[in-house]
Amino acid sequence: MGTCTTASRDLDEPLAGTAATARTWLLLEQPGPWGAKALTSSHLDPELGRALEAAAEGTGVRIALIRRPGRHADCGSPAVRQVYAAHTVPGRTWLRSATTCAPERLLDLDLAALGEGDPRTFDTALDGRPHLGDPLALVCTNGKRDRCCALLGRPLAAELAASGVHGVWEVTHLGGHRFSPTVLVLPFGYAYGRIQAPQVKEVLQGVREGRVVVEGCRGGSAWERPAQAAELAVRTAARVDEADALTVVRTDGTAPRWEITVAHTDGRLWRVLVARGASLPPRPESCGSALGSPARMDVVSVRELLGAVVADPAHC
């Protein structure tokens, strides 16, 4: 069957509802090689990596390492590292930037506050400020986790950088190796799979214009996976592309069936029925793994709730 990516593509496995979940992303530059668990198996101090993993637990913050596209020879620790933080909840998105010579300063961050969308700790601990440059395109290239990420991700990152696209970084892990090449775009936090350079450029142009490109989208990282699929289904059915227009305000039910309520800023509401199924026939979830049936999020129905009133998402 070849690679996990080939199998997933040939079996037409759906992309929607497969993005990594994180309300806030915290990204630290770490050049050089990365191991499978990059925070503790790279040239970053493994004790620092373990401490960061522990600090992020349960906060809604996902920490990843980034590096510039290109060769990754061991050149020692960088004198100055780039750091980004991005909050992805619609209507409250932000992207902030900082540099540091001391990565241990990240332990001074209040990750619970960052996860809730409060950037003040990032600004005070790291002298952070709003990122005023181009949106970020993070391409998963960690071949130690899965060879497809290196074979497909690294050429994509290099092609984008060579063609003058700014904001391109390689990133350690976005989940879903079988959808390589995978890309996360910040600040809105939408992930894409099986994507090529022209599509990435289209997605980035959409971000600059405040739009979400649905084609090839795996979901918005602010939501759990059933809600990711529901939100994308509403975007498709109602032809909504404004990035901050839709919010998931309620999730009822438990696996394997959920009712997701999606609200538009103009007051419209939709009820989306999502069911968890198994991808058949069996296929490898990553290269070298045993055959399995990965969970998939199937949208059963999308129904607009006419005459409904939007509840305050903060109280749902």
Short mmCIF file of C-alpha atoms in Angstrom, two decimals:
data_model
loop_
_atom_site.label_atom_id
_atom_site.label_comp_id
_atom_site.label_asym_id
_atom_site.label_seq_id
_atom_site.Cartn_x
_atom_site.Cartn_y
_atom_site.Cartn_z
CA MET A 1 0.00 0.00 0.00
CA GLY A 2 3.06 2.28 0.15
CA THR A 3 3.27 5.15 2.62
CA CYS A 4 0.56 6.13 5.10
CA THR A 5 -0.04 9.27 3.02
CA THR A 6 -0.57 7.28 -0.16
CA ALA A 7 -3.00 4.94 1.56
CA SER A 8 -5.01 7.80 3.10
CA ARG A 9 -5.23 9.66 -0.20
CA ASP A 10 -6.08 6.59 -2.27
CA LEU A 11 -8.84 5.63 0.19
CA ASP A 12 -10.16 9.21 0.12
CA GLU A 13 -10.03 9.63 3.88
CA PRO A 14 -11.82 12.89 4.81
CA LEU A 15 -9.75 15.78 6.18
CA ALA A 16 -12.40 17.64 8.18
CA GLY A 17 -12.21 17.16 11.92
CA THR A 18 -8.58 15.99 12.04
CA ALA A 19 -6.69 19.12 13.20
CA ALA A 20 -4.69 19.21 16.42
CA THR A 21 -6.60 20.91 19.23
CA ALA A 22 -5.15 24.02 20.85
CA ARG A 23 -6.73 27.30 21.84
CA THR A 24 -3.25 28.83 21.98
CA TRP A 25 -0.02 27.86 20.22
CA LEU A 26 3.38 28.61 21.76
CA LEU A 27 6.27 28.26 19.31
CA LEU A 28 9.99 28.28 20.16
CA GLU A 29 12.76 28.37 17.58
CA GLN A 30 15.09 25.38 17.90
CA PRO A 31 17.43 24.72 14.95
CA GLY A 32 19.15 21.42 14.37
CA PRO A 33 17.74 17.90 14.31
CA TRP A 34 14.53 16.91 16.08
CA GLY A 35 13.66 13.55 17.59
CA ALA A 36 10.21 11.99 17.65
CA LYS A 37 9.33 13.85 20.87
CA ALA A 38 11.06 17.05 19.94
CA LEU A 39 10.67 18.99 23.19
CA THR A 40 12.80 16.38 24.95
CA SER A 41 14.77 14.96 22.01
CA SER A 42 16.33 17.92 20.25
CA HIS A 43 19.13 20.33 21.10
CA LEU A 44 16.78 22.08 23.51
CA ASP A 45 17.67 21.26 27.12
CA PRO A 46 15.54 18.15 27.78
CA GLU A 47 14.88 19.24 31.37
CA LEU A 48 13.45 22.48 30.02
CA GLY A 49 11.41 20.52 27.49
CA ARG A 50 9.95 18.29 30.21
CA ALA A 51 9.15 21.30 32.39
CA LEU A 52 7.36 23.03 29.51
CA GLU A 53 5.35 19.89 28.74
CA ALA A 54 4.27 19.65 32.37
CA ALA A 55 3.41 23.35 32.57
CA ALA A 56 1.23 23.19 29.44
CA GLU A 57 -0.81 20.20 30.61
CA GLY A 58 -4.50 21.06 30.74
CA THR A 59 -4.04 24.74 29.83
CA GLY A 60 -5.23 24.70 26.22
CA VAL A 61 -1.70 25.66 25.12
CA ARG A 62 0.19 23.47 22.66
CA ILE A 63 3.97 23.97 22.55
CA ALA A 64 5.95 23.19 19.41
CA LEU A 65 9.45 23.83 18.12
CA ILE A 66 10.06 25.67 14.86
CA ARG A 67 13.06 26.20 12.60
CA ARG A 68 13.76 27.96 9.34
CA PRO A 69 13.40 25.87 6.17
CA GLY A 70 16.62 24.39 4.84
CA ARG A 71 19.47 22.22 6.07
CA HIS A 72 19.57 21.42 9.75
CA ALA A 73 23.22 20.91 10.56
CA ASP A 74 24.31 21.13 14.18
CA CYS A 75 25.50 24.71 14.54
CA GLY A 76 25.17 24.89 18.31
CA SER A 77 22.57 26.77 20.28
CA PRO A 78 21.30 29.94 18.59
CA ALA A 79 22.18 33.19 20.32
CA VAL A 80 18.72 34.63 19.72
CA ARG A 81 15.57 32.56 19.28
CA GLN A 82 12.24 33.57 17.80
CA VAL A 83 9.17 32.94 19.94
CA TYR A 84 5.52 33.24 18.90
CA ALA A 85 2.23 32.88 20.73
CA ALA A 86 -1.11 32.75 18.93
CA HIS A 87 -4.63 32.55 20.32
CA THR A 88 -7.08 30.99 17.86
CA VAL A 89 -10.59 31.44 19.29
CA PRO A 90 -12.65 33.35 16.67
CA GLY A 91 -13.31 36.96 17.55
CA ARG A 92 -10.41 36.99 19.97
CA THR A 93 -7.51 35.87 17.77
CA TRP A 94 -4.07 37.39 18.19
CA LEU A 95 -0.50 36.63 17.20
CA ARG A 96 2.40 37.97 19.23
CA SER A 97 6.13 37.81 18.68
CA ALA A 98 9.26 38.00 20.81
CA THR A 99 12.92 37.04 20.74
CA THR A 100 14.95 35.63 23.59
CA CYS A 101 18.48 34.51 24.35
CA ALA A 102 17.22 32.45 27.29
CA PRO A 103 14.56 29.87 26.36
CA GLU A 104 14.11 29.04 30.04
CA ARG A 105 12.25 32.35 30.26
CA LEU A 106 9.27 30.49 28.80
CA LEU A 107 8.84 28.92 32.24
CA ASP A 108 7.91 32.40 33.50
CA LEU A 109 4.80 32.37 31.31
CA ASP A 110 1.36 31.87 32.84
CA LEU A 111 0.25 29.21 30.38
CA ALA A 112 -3.25 28.97 31.84
CA ALA A 113 -3.74 32.68 31.11
CA LEU A 114 -2.32 32.25 27.60
CA GLY A 115 -4.72 29.38 27.02
CA GLU A 116 -7.62 31.65 27.97
CA GLY A 117 -6.46 34.29 25.50
CA ASP A 118 -4.67 36.72 27.83
CA PRO A 119 -1.32 37.70 26.23
CA ARG A 120 -0.04 39.93 29.06
CA THR A 121 2.24 37.29 30.55
CA PHE A 122 3.88 36.79 27.14
CA ASP A 123 4.50 40.52 26.86
CA THR A 124 5.91 40.96 30.35
CA ALA A 125 8.07 37.83 30.50
CA LEU A 126 9.48 38.03 26.96
CA ASP A 127 8.93 41.67 25.97
CA GLY A 128 6.42 40.43 23.43
CA ARG A 129 4.43 42.59 21.08
CA PRO A 130 1.85 42.16 18.32
CA HIS A 131 3.23 40.43 15.23
CA LEU A 132 2.91 42.90 12.40
CA GLY A 133 4.38 40.79 9.61
CA ASP A 134 2.85 38.19 7.33
CA PRO A 135 0.75 35.34 8.71
CA LEU A 136 2.67 32.24 9.71
CA ALA A 137 2.65 29.03 7.66
CA LEU A 138 3.94 26.16 9.79
CA VAL A 139 4.85 23.07 7.76
CA CYS A 140 5.26 19.79 9.64
CA THR A 141 8.64 18.31 8.70
CA ASN A 142 9.55 16.00 11.58
CA GLY A 143 10.68 12.85 9.82
CA LYS A 144 11.51 11.18 13.14
CA ARG A 145 7.79 11.04 13.86
CA ASP A 146 6.86 9.93 10.36
CA ARG A 147 8.90 9.81 7.17
CA CYS A 148 6.05 11.35 5.16
CA CYS A 149 6.45 14.61 7.09
CA ALA A 150 10.05 14.85 5.93
CA LEU A 151 9.56 13.49 2.40
CA LEU A 152 6.61 15.76 1.66
CA GLY A 153 6.83 18.56 4.21
CA ARG A 154 10.43 19.65 3.83
CA PRO A 155 10.24 20.18 0.04
CA LEU A 156 7.04 22.19 0.51
CA ALA A 157 8.63 24.44 3.14
CA ALA A 158 11.71 24.92 0.96
CA GLU A 159 9.59 25.72 -2.13
CA LEU A 160 7.55 28.30 -0.24
CA ALA A 161 10.63 29.97 1.22
CA ALA A 162 12.43 29.99 -2.13
CA SER A 163 9.44 31.60 -3.83
CA GLY A 164 9.52 34.53 -1.42
CA VAL A 165 6.69 33.57 0.93
CA HIS A 166 7.37 35.16 4.29
CA GLY A 167 6.36 33.62 7.59
CA VAL A 168 7.23 30.04 6.59
CA TRP A 169 8.62 27.80 9.34
CA GLU A 170 9.13 24.11 9.79
CA VAL A 171 7.32 22.77 12.86
CA THR A 172 7.75 19.64 14.93
CA HIS A 173 4.28 18.09 14.99
CA LEU A 174 0.77 18.91 13.81
CA GLY A 175 -0.71 15.41 14.02
CA GLY A 176 -2.11 13.41 11.13
CA HIS A 177 1.06 12.25 9.36
CA ARG A 178 -1.09 10.49 6.78
CA PHE A 179 -2.38 13.86 5.56
CA SER A 180 1.12 15.16 4.72
CA PRO A 181 2.11 17.69 3.77
CA THR A 182 0.28 19.35 6.65
CA VAL A 183 0.32 23.08 7.35
CA LEU A 184 -1.00 25.20 10.24
CA VAL A 185 -1.74 28.85 9.51
CA LEU A 186 -1.66 31.45 12.28
CA PRO A 187 -3.20 33.53 13.74
CA PHE A 188 -6.55 31.90 12.83
CA GLY A 189 -5.32 28.40 13.63
CA TYR A 190 -6.73 26.45 10.68
CA ALA A 191 -4.82 23.35 9.59
CA TYR A 192 -4.58 21.96 6.06
CA GLY A 193 -3.66 18.60 4.62
CA ARG A 194 -2.44 17.23 1.28
CA ILE A 195 -1.61 20.82 0.37
CA GLN A 196 0.79 22.16 -2.23
CA ALA A 197 2.55 25.51 -2.57
CA PRO A 198 -0.07 27.28 -4.76
CA GLN A 199 -2.81 26.34 -2.29
CA VAL A 200 -0.72 27.54 0.67
CA LYS A 201 -0.29 30.90 -1.04
CA GLU A 202 -4.05 31.09 -1.60
CA VAL A 203 -4.69 30.25 2.06
CA LEU A 204 -2.22 32.91 3.24
CA GLN A 205 -3.82 35.52 1.00
CA GLY A 206 -7.13 34.59 2.54
CA VAL A 207 -5.70 35.12 6.03
CA ARG A 208 -4.49 38.58 5.02
CA GLU A 209 -8.05 39.36 3.92
CA GLY A 210 -9.62 37.83 7.03
CA ARG A 211 -10.96 34.78 5.16
CA VAL A 212 -10.80 31.03 5.65
CA VAL A 213 -10.19 28.79 2.64
CA VAL A 214 -12.24 25.63 3.19
CA GLU A 215 -10.72 23.46 0.47
CA GLY A 216 -8.16 21.10 2.00
CA CYS A 217 -8.95 22.34 5.52
CA ARG A 218 -8.66 19.91 8.42
CA GLY A 219 -10.33 22.25 10.93
CA GLY A 220 -9.76 25.12 13.32
CA SER A 221 -7.57 24.21 16.28
CA ALA A 222 -9.72 26.20 18.73
CA TRP A 223 -12.36 23.43 18.63
CA GLU A 224 -12.49 19.77 19.51
CA ARG A 225 -12.64 17.51 16.48
CA PRO A 226 -16.43 17.04 16.19
CA ALA A 227 -16.83 20.82 16.34
CA GLN A 228 -14.09 21.30 13.73
CA ALA A 229 -16.08 19.20 11.28
CA ALA A 230 -19.31 21.00 12.17
CA GLU A 231 -17.88 24.47 11.70
CA LEU A 232 -16.41 23.58 8.31
CA ALA A 233 -19.74 22.06 7.26
CA VAL A 234 -21.54 25.31 8.08
CA ARG A 235 -18.94 27.33 6.20
CA THR A 236 -19.53 25.15 3.16
CA ALA A 237 -23.33 25.01 3.38
CA ALA A 238 -23.82 28.73 4.11
CA ARG A 239 -20.85 29.93 2.04
CA VAL A 240 -19.27 31.74 4.98
CA ASP A 241 -15.59 32.54 4.58
CA GLU A 242 -15.05 35.40 7.07
CA ALA A 243 -12.60 34.05 9.63
CA ASP A 244 -14.26 35.47 12.74
CA ALA A 245 -17.87 35.04 11.60
CA LEU A 246 -18.54 31.60 13.12
CA THR A 247 -18.26 30.37 16.69
CA VAL A 248 -19.05 26.98 18.17
CA VAL A 249 -21.34 27.89 21.07
CA ARG A 250 -22.55 24.52 22.29
CA THR A 251 -21.75 20.81 22.06
CA ASP A 252 -24.37 18.29 23.22
CA GLY A 253 -23.93 14.55 23.39
CA THR A 254 -20.96 12.26 23.77
CA ALA A 255 -19.08 9.93 21.47
CA PRO A 256 -19.97 8.63 19.00
CA ARG A 257 -22.67 11.25 18.27
CA TRP A 258 -22.80 14.97 18.93
CA GLU A 259 -25.08 17.91 18.22
CA ILE A 260 -22.98 21.02 17.63
CA THR A 261 -24.49 24.51 17.66
CA VAL A 262 -22.65 27.01 15.46
CA ALA A 263 -23.41 30.73 15.62
CA HIS A 264 -22.79 33.52 13.11
CA THR A 265 -22.01 37.04 14.29
CA ASP A 266 -25.11 38.20 12.38
CA GLY A 267 -27.35 36.13 14.68
CA ARG A 268 -27.89 33.01 12.58
CA LEU A 269 -27.62 29.61 14.26
CA TRP A 270 -27.09 26.11 12.89
CA ARG A 271 -27.45 22.71 14.50
CA VAL A 272 -24.99 20.18 13.08
CA LEU A 273 -25.19 16.45 13.76
CA VAL A 274 -21.76 14.79 13.74
CA ALA A 275 -21.10 11.07 14.11
CA ARG A 276 -17.79 9.37 14.75
CA GLY A 277 -17.12 6.53 12.36
CA ALA A 278 -14.21 4.24 11.58
CA SER A 279 -12.19 4.62 8.40
CA LEU A 280 -12.44 1.41 6.40
CA PRO A 281 -10.77 -0.58 5.01
CA PRO A 282 -7.95 -0.58 7.59
CA ARG A 283 -4.87 1.48 6.75
CA PRO A 284 -1.68 2.56 8.58
CA GLU A 285 -2.14 5.71 10.68
CA SER A 286 1.56 6.35 10.27
CA CYS A 287 4.36 4.71 8.33
CA GLY A 288 5.55 1.51 9.95
CA SER A 289 2.51 1.15 12.21
CA ALA A 290 0.03 -1.70 12.17
CA LEU A 291 -3.12 -1.38 10.10
CA GLY A 292 -5.94 0.41 11.90
CA SER A 293 -9.25 2.18 11.37
CA PRO A 294 -8.70 5.84 12.32
CA ALA A 295 -11.70 7.71 13.70
CA ARG A 296 -13.44 10.01 11.25
CA MET A 297 -15.94 12.79 11.86
CA ASP A 298 -18.94 12.41 9.55
CA VAL A 299 -21.39 15.32 9.26
CA VAL A 300 -24.86 13.76 9.17
CA SER A 301 -26.90 16.95 8.81
CA VAL A 302 -26.67 20.75 8.88
CA ARG A 303 -29.85 22.59 9.86
CA GLU A 304 -30.32 26.33 10.26
CA LEU A 305 -32.37 27.22 13.36
CA LEU A 306 -34.70 29.87 12.03
CA GLY A 307 -35.81 32.48 14.55
CA ALA A 308 -33.30 31.33 17.15
CA VAL A 309 -31.42 33.79 19.33
CA VAL A 310 -27.68 33.54 19.78
CA ALA A 311 -26.60 32.82 23.33
CA ASP A 312 -23.49 34.47 24.65
CA PRO A 313 -20.70 31.98 23.73
CA ALA A 314 -18.91 32.87 26.97
CA HIS A 315 -21.80 31.31 28.93
CA CYS A 316 -22.20 28.13 26.91
#
